[in-house]
Amino acid sequence: MNGTAVLHSIIDGVLTGSVYALMATGLTLIFGVMNIINVAQGIFVILGAYLSYALSVHLGIDLFVGLAITIPTLFVVGVVVERLFLTRIKGPERVVMSILVTYAVSLVIEGVLNMVFSTNYVELHAWYVDRSVKVFGIYLPYIYLLGFAMAVVLLTALYVMLYRTRFGSSVRASLADQTSRPVGGHQRQTSLDRVLWSWRRGHGRGRMIYGATNAFNASSSYDLISRLLVIMYWAAWEASAARLVAGIMMVTIEDLVSVVWGPVWSNLAFFLILVVVLSLRPQGLFGKQTVRVA
């Protein structure tokens, strides 16, 4: 077994896993506050990556500068979807119906992207994407280091907001017990908008980083959403640190299995571990055991 390849897998898991953790944060907030599982999250990430691609290729706009356009654009798209479809879902079947509705939205966006950009894989390019720096004898693109630093800063800021502010206490109460409705009526919606706006600013950067570190097409959203849902489950609605660790674990496991046994086994091993965790710790890797009272 090549020691350099193993070290590269671990470093890659730490750097890219943090970006996955950042993207998974939105799933946690939306489910916790709105009781909605947004399976369109993956296609929204791909849509943001395509927007960065179009701005870069056709207008020559730098990827980070383009975030000033992609973040507000994706925020508006998210608000339109929420106002037109998700606010109309009510009742005890809200979670199940949200999966169906957001999946339908995902299919529509995927079809549009395939018509506009075709099904060919595309890549984002910039000097910090194409150039590398030597770290522990391994050459890593600058974008990996920038993505890691950005993810850590934004997840830390989110942690401070949720665990060190009065507003964060209300949001956490809603995450812990949706039936208590600690922030009610208009105040609940206002708080939600503040959470989603704060998150989408960071998540928009995560979309661009994902596109810069992966070749993608519209169908890439299926693999991506499965990973984000696993991170959300492993972290079990816990703090940003739990999501960060879960994201790093996910990527590191896949990379190490790919090095030791081969790429064909990486996804299989990852989902086998997921099944084991589901069987032994249904509350998630970092979740606390809860007692239900009949």
mmCIF file of N, CA and C in Angstrom, residues 31-123:
data_model
loop_
_atom_site.group_PDB
_atom_site.id
_atom_site.type_symbol
_atom_site.label_atom_id
_atom_site.label_comp_id
_atom_site.label_asym_id
_atom_site.label_seq_id
_atom_site.Cartn_x
_atom_site.Cartn_y
_atom_site.Cartn_z
ATOM 1 N N PHE A 31 -34.860 21.268 7.521
ATOM 2 C CA PHE A 31 -35.676 20.217 8.129
ATOM 3 C C PHE A 31 -36.045 20.572 9.565
ATOM 4 N N GLY A 32 -35.082 21.089 10.316
ATOM 5 C CA GLY A 32 -35.342 21.379 11.717
ATOM 6 C C GLY A 32 -36.355 22.474 11.926
ATOM 7 N N VAL A 33 -36.297 23.529 11.105
ATOM 8 C CA VAL A 33 -37.178 24.676 11.303
ATOM 9 C C VAL A 33 -38.482 24.526 10.532
ATOM 10 N N MET A 34 -38.408 23.979 9.313
ATOM 11 C CA MET A 34 -39.597 23.905 8.462
ATOM 12 C C MET A 34 -40.200 22.508 8.374
ATOM 13 N N ASN A 35 -39.506 21.505 8.924
ATOM 14 C CA ASN A 35 -39.972 20.118 8.844
ATOM 15 C C ASN A 35 -40.089 19.660 7.389
ATOM 16 N N ILE A 36 -39.088 20.045 6.595
ATOM 17 C CA ILE A 36 -39.062 19.732 5.171
ATOM 18 C C ILE A 36 -37.724 19.086 4.835
ATOM 19 N N ILE A 37 -37.760 17.972 4.114
ATOM 20 C CA ILE A 37 -36.543 17.351 3.601
ATOM 21 C C ILE A 37 -36.383 17.788 2.144
ATOM 22 N N ASN A 38 -35.399 18.595 1.899
ATOM 23 C CA ASN A 38 -35.213 19.208 0.592
ATOM 24 C C ASN A 38 -34.266 18.368 -0.256
ATOM 25 N N VAL A 39 -34.812 17.401 -0.994
ATOM 26 C CA VAL A 39 -33.969 16.566 -1.841
ATOM 27 C C VAL A 39 -33.551 17.299 -3.113
ATOM 28 N N ALA A 40 -34.043 18.525 -3.306
ATOM 29 C CA ALA A 40 -33.583 19.349 -4.426
ATOM 30 C C ALA A 40 -32.278 20.061 -4.093
ATOM 31 N N GLN A 41 -31.774 19.850 -2.885
ATOM 32 C CA GLN A 41 -30.543 20.514 -2.475
ATOM 33 C C GLN A 41 -29.398 20.205 -3.442
ATOM 34 N N GLY A 42 -29.303 18.971 -3.883
ATOM 35 C CA GLY A 42 -28.229 18.590 -4.783
ATOM 36 C C GLY A 42 -28.285 19.342 -6.099
ATOM 37 N N ILE A 43 -29.475 19.446 -6.695
ATOM 38 C CA ILE A 43 -29.585 20.128 -7.983
ATOM 39 C C ILE A 43 -29.385 21.623 -7.823
ATOM 40 N N PHE A 44 -29.714 22.179 -6.659
ATOM 41 C CA PHE A 44 -29.435 23.602 -6.433
ATOM 42 C C PHE A 44 -27.923 23.854 -6.401
ATOM 43 N N VAL A 45 -27.178 22.922 -5.812
ATOM 44 C CA VAL A 45 -25.719 23.049 -5.813
ATOM 45 C C VAL A 45 -25.195 23.012 -7.250
ATOM 46 N N ILE A 46 -25.698 22.060 -8.039
ATOM 47 C CA ILE A 46 -25.271 21.943 -9.433
ATOM 48 C C ILE A 46 -25.683 23.180 -10.229
ATOM 49 N N LEU A 47 -26.867 23.702 -9.970
ATOM 50 C CA LEU A 47 -27.321 24.913 -10.651
ATOM 51 C C LEU A 47 -26.382 26.072 -10.351
ATOM 52 N N GLY A 48 -25.995 26.203 -9.075
ATOM 53 C CA GLY A 48 -25.048 27.258 -8.719
ATOM 54 C C GLY A 48 -23.703 27.075 -9.406
ATOM 55 N N ALA A 49 -23.256 25.818 -9.510
ATOM 56 C CA ALA A 49 -21.988 25.540 -10.185
ATOM 57 C C ALA A 49 -22.079 25.888 -11.668
ATOM 58 N N TYR A 50 -23.218 25.583 -12.297
ATOM 59 C CA TYR A 50 -23.408 25.925 -13.707
ATOM 60 C C TYR A 50 -23.442 27.448 -13.906
ATOM 61 N N LEU A 51 -24.045 28.167 -12.982
ATOM 62 C CA LEU A 51 -24.061 29.625 -13.082
ATOM 63 C C LEU A 51 -22.645 30.182 -13.008
ATOM 64 N N SER A 52 -21.841 29.633 -12.093
ATOM 65 C CA SER A 52 -20.443 30.057 -12.006
ATOM 66 C C SER A 52 -19.702 29.731 -13.302
ATOM 67 N N TYR A 53 -20.018 28.570 -13.868
ATOM 68 C CA TYR A 53 -19.393 28.157 -15.131
ATOM 69 C C TYR A 53 -19.761 29.115 -16.257
ATOM 70 N N ALA A 54 -21.036 29.468 -16.378
ATOM 71 C CA ALA A 54 -21.483 30.364 -17.440
ATOM 72 C C ALA A 54 -20.860 31.744 -17.304
ATOM 73 N N LEU A 55 -20.814 32.266 -16.084
ATOM 74 C CA LEU A 55 -20.223 33.584 -15.863
ATOM 75 C C LEU A 55 -18.738 33.584 -16.186
ATOM 76 N N SER A 56 -18.072 32.489 -15.847
ATOM 77 C CA SER A 56 -16.633 32.401 -16.089
ATOM 78 C C SER A 56 -16.307 32.241 -17.569
ATOM 79 N N VAL A 57 -17.014 31.324 -18.236
ATOM 80 C CA VAL A 57 -16.702 31.007 -19.641
ATOM 81 C C VAL A 57 -17.181 32.095 -20.592
ATOM 82 N N HIS A 58 -18.403 32.581 -20.401
ATOM 83 C CA HIS A 58 -19.003 33.488 -21.369
ATOM 84 C C HIS A 58 -18.759 34.967 -21.065
ATOM 85 N N LEU A 59 -18.550 35.307 -19.799
ATOM 86 C CA LEU A 59 -18.345 36.708 -19.433
ATOM 87 C C LEU A 59 -16.972 36.974 -18.844
ATOM 88 N N GLY A 60 -16.196 35.924 -18.618
ATOM 89 C CA GLY A 60 -14.853 36.100 -18.085
ATOM 90 C C GLY A 60 -14.810 36.581 -16.653
ATOM 91 N N ILE A 61 -15.864 36.311 -15.888
ATOM 92 C CA ILE A 61 -15.938 36.760 -14.492
ATOM 93 C C ILE A 61 -15.283 35.722 -13.591
ATOM 94 N N ASP A 62 -14.412 36.169 -12.698
ATOM 95 C CA ASP A 62 -13.740 35.271 -11.759
ATOM 96 C C ASP A 62 -14.766 34.532 -10.908
ATOM 97 N N LEU A 63 -14.424 33.305 -10.526
ATOM 98 C CA LEU A 63 -15.374 32.466 -9.792
ATOM 99 C C LEU A 63 -15.817 33.105 -8.484
ATOM 100 N N PHE A 64 -14.874 33.663 -7.732
ATOM 101 C CA PHE A 64 -15.243 34.279 -6.457
ATOM 102 C C PHE A 64 -15.997 35.586 -6.675
ATOM 103 N N VAL A 65 -15.619 36.361 -7.681
ATOM 104 C CA VAL A 65 -16.352 37.597 -7.994
ATOM 105 C C VAL A 65 -17.769 37.255 -8.443
ATOM 106 N N GLY A 66 -17.917 36.162 -9.182
ATOM 107 C CA GLY A 66 -19.228 35.746 -9.662
ATOM 108 C C GLY A 66 -20.198 35.381 -8.558
ATOM 109 N N LEU A 67 -19.672 35.127 -7.344
ATOM 110 C CA LEU A 67 -20.562 34.810 -6.224
ATOM 111 C C LEU A 67 -21.502 35.971 -5.910
ATOM 112 N N ALA A 68 -21.082 37.189 -6.249
ATOM 113 C CA ALA A 68 -21.952 38.345 -6.032
ATOM 114 C C ALA A 68 -23.203 38.264 -6.887
ATOM 115 N N ILE A 69 -23.164 37.448 -7.938
ATOM 116 C CA ILE A 69 -24.329 37.245 -8.804
ATOM 117 C C ILE A 69 -25.032 35.934 -8.478
ATOM 118 N N THR A 70 -24.260 34.859 -8.310
ATOM 119 C CA THR A 70 -24.870 33.542 -8.113
ATOM 120 C C THR A 70 -25.590 33.427 -6.776
ATOM 121 N N ILE A 71 -25.047 34.007 -5.713
ATOM 122 C CA ILE A 71 -25.684 33.881 -4.395
ATOM 123 C C ILE A 71 -27.065 34.532 -4.372
ATOM 124 N N PRO A 72 -27.207 35.817 -4.789
ATOM 125 C CA PRO A 72 -28.557 36.401 -4.817
ATOM 126 C C PRO A 72 -29.498 35.668 -5.773
ATOM 127 N N THR A 73 -28.964 35.212 -6.918
ATOM 128 C CA THR A 73 -29.811 34.509 -7.884
ATOM 129 C C THR A 73 -30.376 33.226 -7.307
ATOM 130 N N LEU A 74 -29.504 32.422 -6.685
ATOM 131 C CA LEU A 74 -29.968 31.159 -6.094
ATOM 132 C C LEU A 74 -30.864 31.413 -4.886
ATOM 133 N N PHE A 75 -30.629 32.503 -4.169
ATOM 134 C CA PHE A 75 -31.497 32.836 -3.047
ATOM 135 C C PHE A 75 -32.912 33.123 -3.548
ATOM 136 N N VAL A 76 -33.017 33.883 -4.640
ATOM 137 C CA VAL A 76 -34.327 34.204 -5.209
ATOM 138 C C VAL A 76 -35.017 32.930 -5.691
ATOM 139 N N VAL A 77 -34.266 32.043 -6.359
ATOM 140 C CA VAL A 77 -34.838 30.776 -6.821
ATOM 141 C C VAL A 77 -35.368 29.966 -5.639
ATOM 142 N N GLY A 78 -34.580 29.907 -4.557
ATOM 143 C CA GLY A 78 -35.007 29.172 -3.375
ATOM 144 C C GLY A 78 -36.266 29.748 -2.756
ATOM 145 N N VAL A 79 -36.350 31.072 -2.687
ATOM 146 C CA VAL A 79 -37.532 31.724 -2.118
ATOM 147 C C VAL A 79 -38.761 31.457 -2.989
ATOM 148 N N VAL A 80 -38.593 31.523 -4.310
ATOM 149 C CA VAL A 80 -39.720 31.272 -5.220
ATOM 150 C C VAL A 80 -40.242 29.847 -5.043
ATOM 151 N N VAL A 81 -39.330 28.876 -4.982
ATOM 152 C CA VAL A 81 -39.741 27.483 -4.787
ATOM 153 C C VAL A 81 -40.463 27.319 -3.456
ATOM 154 N N GLU A 82 -39.919 27.957 -2.417
ATOM 155 C CA GLU A 82 -40.537 27.829 -1.091
ATOM 156 C C GLU A 82 -41.924 28.463 -1.054
ATOM 157 N N ARG A 83 -42.065 29.660 -1.657
ATOM 158 C CA ARG A 83 -43.352 30.353 -1.619
ATOM 159 C C ARG A 83 -44.398 29.665 -2.501
ATOM 160 N N LEU A 84 -43.979 29.157 -3.655
ATOM 161 C CA LEU A 84 -44.944 28.570 -4.590
ATOM 162 C C LEU A 84 -45.371 27.161 -4.191
ATOM 163 N N PHE A 85 -44.452 26.402 -3.614
ATOM 164 C CA PHE A 85 -44.732 24.977 -3.402
ATOM 165 C C PHE A 85 -44.698 24.564 -1.930
ATOM 166 N N LEU A 86 -43.629 24.906 -1.223
ATOM 167 C CA LEU A 86 -43.429 24.328 0.109
ATOM 168 C C LEU A 86 -44.362 24.910 1.150
ATOM 169 N N THR A 87 -44.702 26.200 1.047
ATOM 170 C CA THR A 87 -45.613 26.785 2.038
ATOM 171 C C THR A 87 -47.023 26.222 1.930
ATOM 172 N N ARG A 88 -47.327 25.592 0.809
ATOM 173 C CA ARG A 88 -48.664 25.027 0.617
ATOM 174 C C ARG A 88 -48.793 23.632 1.226
ATOM 175 N N ILE A 89 -47.665 23.061 1.628
ATOM 176 C CA ILE A 89 -47.687 21.709 2.202
ATOM 177 C C ILE A 89 -47.943 21.813 3.692
ATOM 178 N N LYS A 90 -49.014 21.246 4.157
ATOM 179 C CA LYS A 90 -49.359 21.313 5.569
ATOM 180 C C LYS A 90 -49.841 19.941 6.029
ATOM 181 N N GLY A 91 -49.969 19.796 7.335
ATOM 182 C CA GLY A 91 -50.499 18.555 7.865
ATOM 183 C C GLY A 91 -49.424 17.556 8.251
ATOM 184 N N PRO A 92 -49.844 16.407 8.762
ATOM 185 C CA PRO A 92 -48.902 15.394 9.261
ATOM 186 C C PRO A 92 -48.045 14.765 8.167
ATOM 187 N N GLU A 93 -48.473 14.870 6.913
ATOM 188 C CA GLU A 93 -47.698 14.283 5.809
ATOM 189 C C GLU A 93 -46.704 15.274 5.219
ATOM 190 N N ARG A 94 -46.418 16.341 5.934
ATOM 191 C CA ARG A 94 -45.568 17.411 5.408
ATOM 192 C C ARG A 94 -44.196 16.905 4.983
ATOM 193 N N VAL A 95 -43.572 16.035 5.800
ATOM 194 C CA VAL A 95 -42.234 15.552 5.487
ATOM 195 C C VAL A 95 -42.241 14.733 4.201
ATOM 196 N N VAL A 96 -43.174 13.783 4.102
ATOM 197 C CA VAL A 96 -43.245 12.928 2.922
ATOM 198 C C VAL A 96 -43.572 13.741 1.674
ATOM 199 N N MET A 97 -44.525 14.649 1.796
ATOM 200 C CA MET A 97 -44.906 15.462 0.651
ATOM 201 C C MET A 97 -43.768 16.376 0.221
ATOM 202 N N SER A 98 -42.982 16.853 1.179
ATOM 203 C CA SER A 98 -41.855 17.723 0.831
ATOM 204 C C SER A 98 -40.828 16.977 -0.008
ATOM 205 N N ILE A 99 -40.642 15.696 0.287
ATOM 206 C CA ILE A 99 -39.707 14.882 -0.513
ATOM 207 C C ILE A 99 -40.200 14.790 -1.950
ATOM 208 N N LEU A 100 -41.502 14.515 -2.126
ATOM 209 C CA LEU A 100 -42.064 14.389 -3.474
ATOM 210 C C LEU A 100 -41.993 15.709 -4.235
ATOM 211 N N VAL A 101 -42.346 16.800 -3.561
ATOM 212 C CA VAL A 101 -42.365 18.103 -4.226
ATOM 213 C C VAL A 101 -40.956 18.545 -4.617
ATOM 214 N N THR A 102 -40.011 18.445 -3.688
ATOM 215 C CA THR A 102 -38.649 18.893 -3.998
ATOM 216 C C THR A 102 -37.981 17.968 -5.016
ATOM 217 N N TYR A 103 -38.365 16.693 -5.027
ATOM 218 C CA TYR A 103 -37.839 15.788 -6.052
ATOM 219 C C TYR A 103 -38.364 16.206 -7.426
ATOM 220 N N ALA A 104 -39.640 16.590 -7.496
ATOM 221 C CA ALA A 104 -40.200 17.064 -8.760
ATOM 222 C C ALA A 104 -39.489 18.333 -9.219
ATOM 223 N N VAL A 105 -39.238 19.237 -8.287
ATOM 224 C CA VAL A 105 -38.496 20.458 -8.622
ATOM 225 C C VAL A 105 -37.111 20.106 -9.152
ATOM 226 N N SER A 106 -36.477 19.135 -8.524
ATOM 227 C CA SER A 106 -35.143 18.701 -8.942
ATOM 228 C C SER A 106 -35.162 18.173 -10.373
ATOM 229 N N LEU A 107 -36.185 17.374 -10.715
ATOM 230 C CA LEU A 107 -36.283 16.818 -12.067
ATOM 231 C C LEU A 107 -36.467 17.914 -13.108
ATOM 232 N N VAL A 108 -37.276 18.909 -12.784
ATOM 233 C CA VAL A 108 -37.513 20.017 -13.719
ATOM 234 C C VAL A 108 -36.219 20.789 -13.968
ATOM 235 N N ILE A 109 -35.516 21.137 -12.888
ATOM 236 C CA ILE A 109 -34.263 21.892 -13.037
ATOM 237 C C ILE A 109 -33.229 21.065 -13.787
ATOM 238 N N GLU A 110 -33.173 19.756 -13.495
ATOM 239 C CA GLU A 110 -32.234 18.879 -14.198
ATOM 240 C C GLU A 110 -32.524 18.878 -15.690
ATOM 241 N N GLY A 111 -33.790 18.793 -16.076
ATOM 242 C CA GLY A 111 -34.151 18.800 -17.486
ATOM 243 C C GLY A 111 -33.753 20.099 -18.173
ATOM 244 N N VAL A 112 -33.985 21.209 -17.501
ATOM 245 C CA VAL A 112 -33.612 22.509 -18.067
ATOM 246 C C VAL A 112 -32.102 22.608 -18.249
ATOM 247 N N LEU A 113 -31.348 22.172 -17.244
ATOM 248 C CA LEU A 113 -29.888 22.222 -17.337
ATOM 249 C C LEU A 113 -29.372 21.338 -18.462
ATOM 250 N N ASN A 114 -29.979 20.166 -18.644
ATOM 251 C CA ASN A 114 -29.564 19.279 -19.733
ATOM 252 C C ASN A 114 -29.827 19.909 -21.097
ATOM 253 N N MET A 115 -30.931 20.642 -21.224
ATOM 254 C CA MET A 115 -31.241 21.303 -22.497
ATOM 255 C C MET A 115 -30.282 22.459 -22.770
ATOM 256 N N VAL A 116 -29.938 23.188 -21.731
ATOM 257 C CA VAL A 116 -29.090 24.374 -21.909
ATOM 258 C C VAL A 116 -27.623 24.005 -22.062
ATOM 259 N N PHE A 117 -27.130 23.088 -21.210
ATOM 260 C CA PHE A 117 -25.702 22.786 -21.174
ATOM 261 C C PHE A 117 -25.352 21.412 -21.739
ATOM 262 N N SER A 118 -26.327 20.598 -22.103
ATOM 263 C CA SER A 118 -26.144 19.220 -22.547
ATOM 264 C C SER A 118 -25.764 18.333 -21.355
ATOM 265 N N THR A 119 -25.568 17.052 -21.611
ATOM 266 C CA THR A 119 -25.244 16.118 -20.532
ATOM 267 C C THR A 119 -23.745 15.912 -20.370
ATOM 268 N N ASN A 120 -22.941 16.630 -21.137
ATOM 269 C CA ASN A 120 -21.483 16.503 -21.019
ATOM 270 C C ASN A 120 -20.998 17.084 -19.697
ATOM 271 N N TYR A 121 -19.948 16.486 -19.161
ATOM 272 C CA TYR A 121 -19.363 16.997 -17.923
ATOM 273 C C TYR A 121 -18.585 18.276 -18.213
ATOM 274 N N VAL A 122 -18.656 19.221 -17.289
ATOM 275 C CA VAL A 122 -17.907 20.470 -17.412
ATOM 276 C C VAL A 122 -17.076 20.677 -16.150
ATOM 277 N N GLU A 123 -16.114 21.562 -16.229
ATOM 278 C CA GLU A 123 -15.243 21.877 -15.098
ATOM 279 C C GLU A 123 -15.071 23.385 -14.992
#
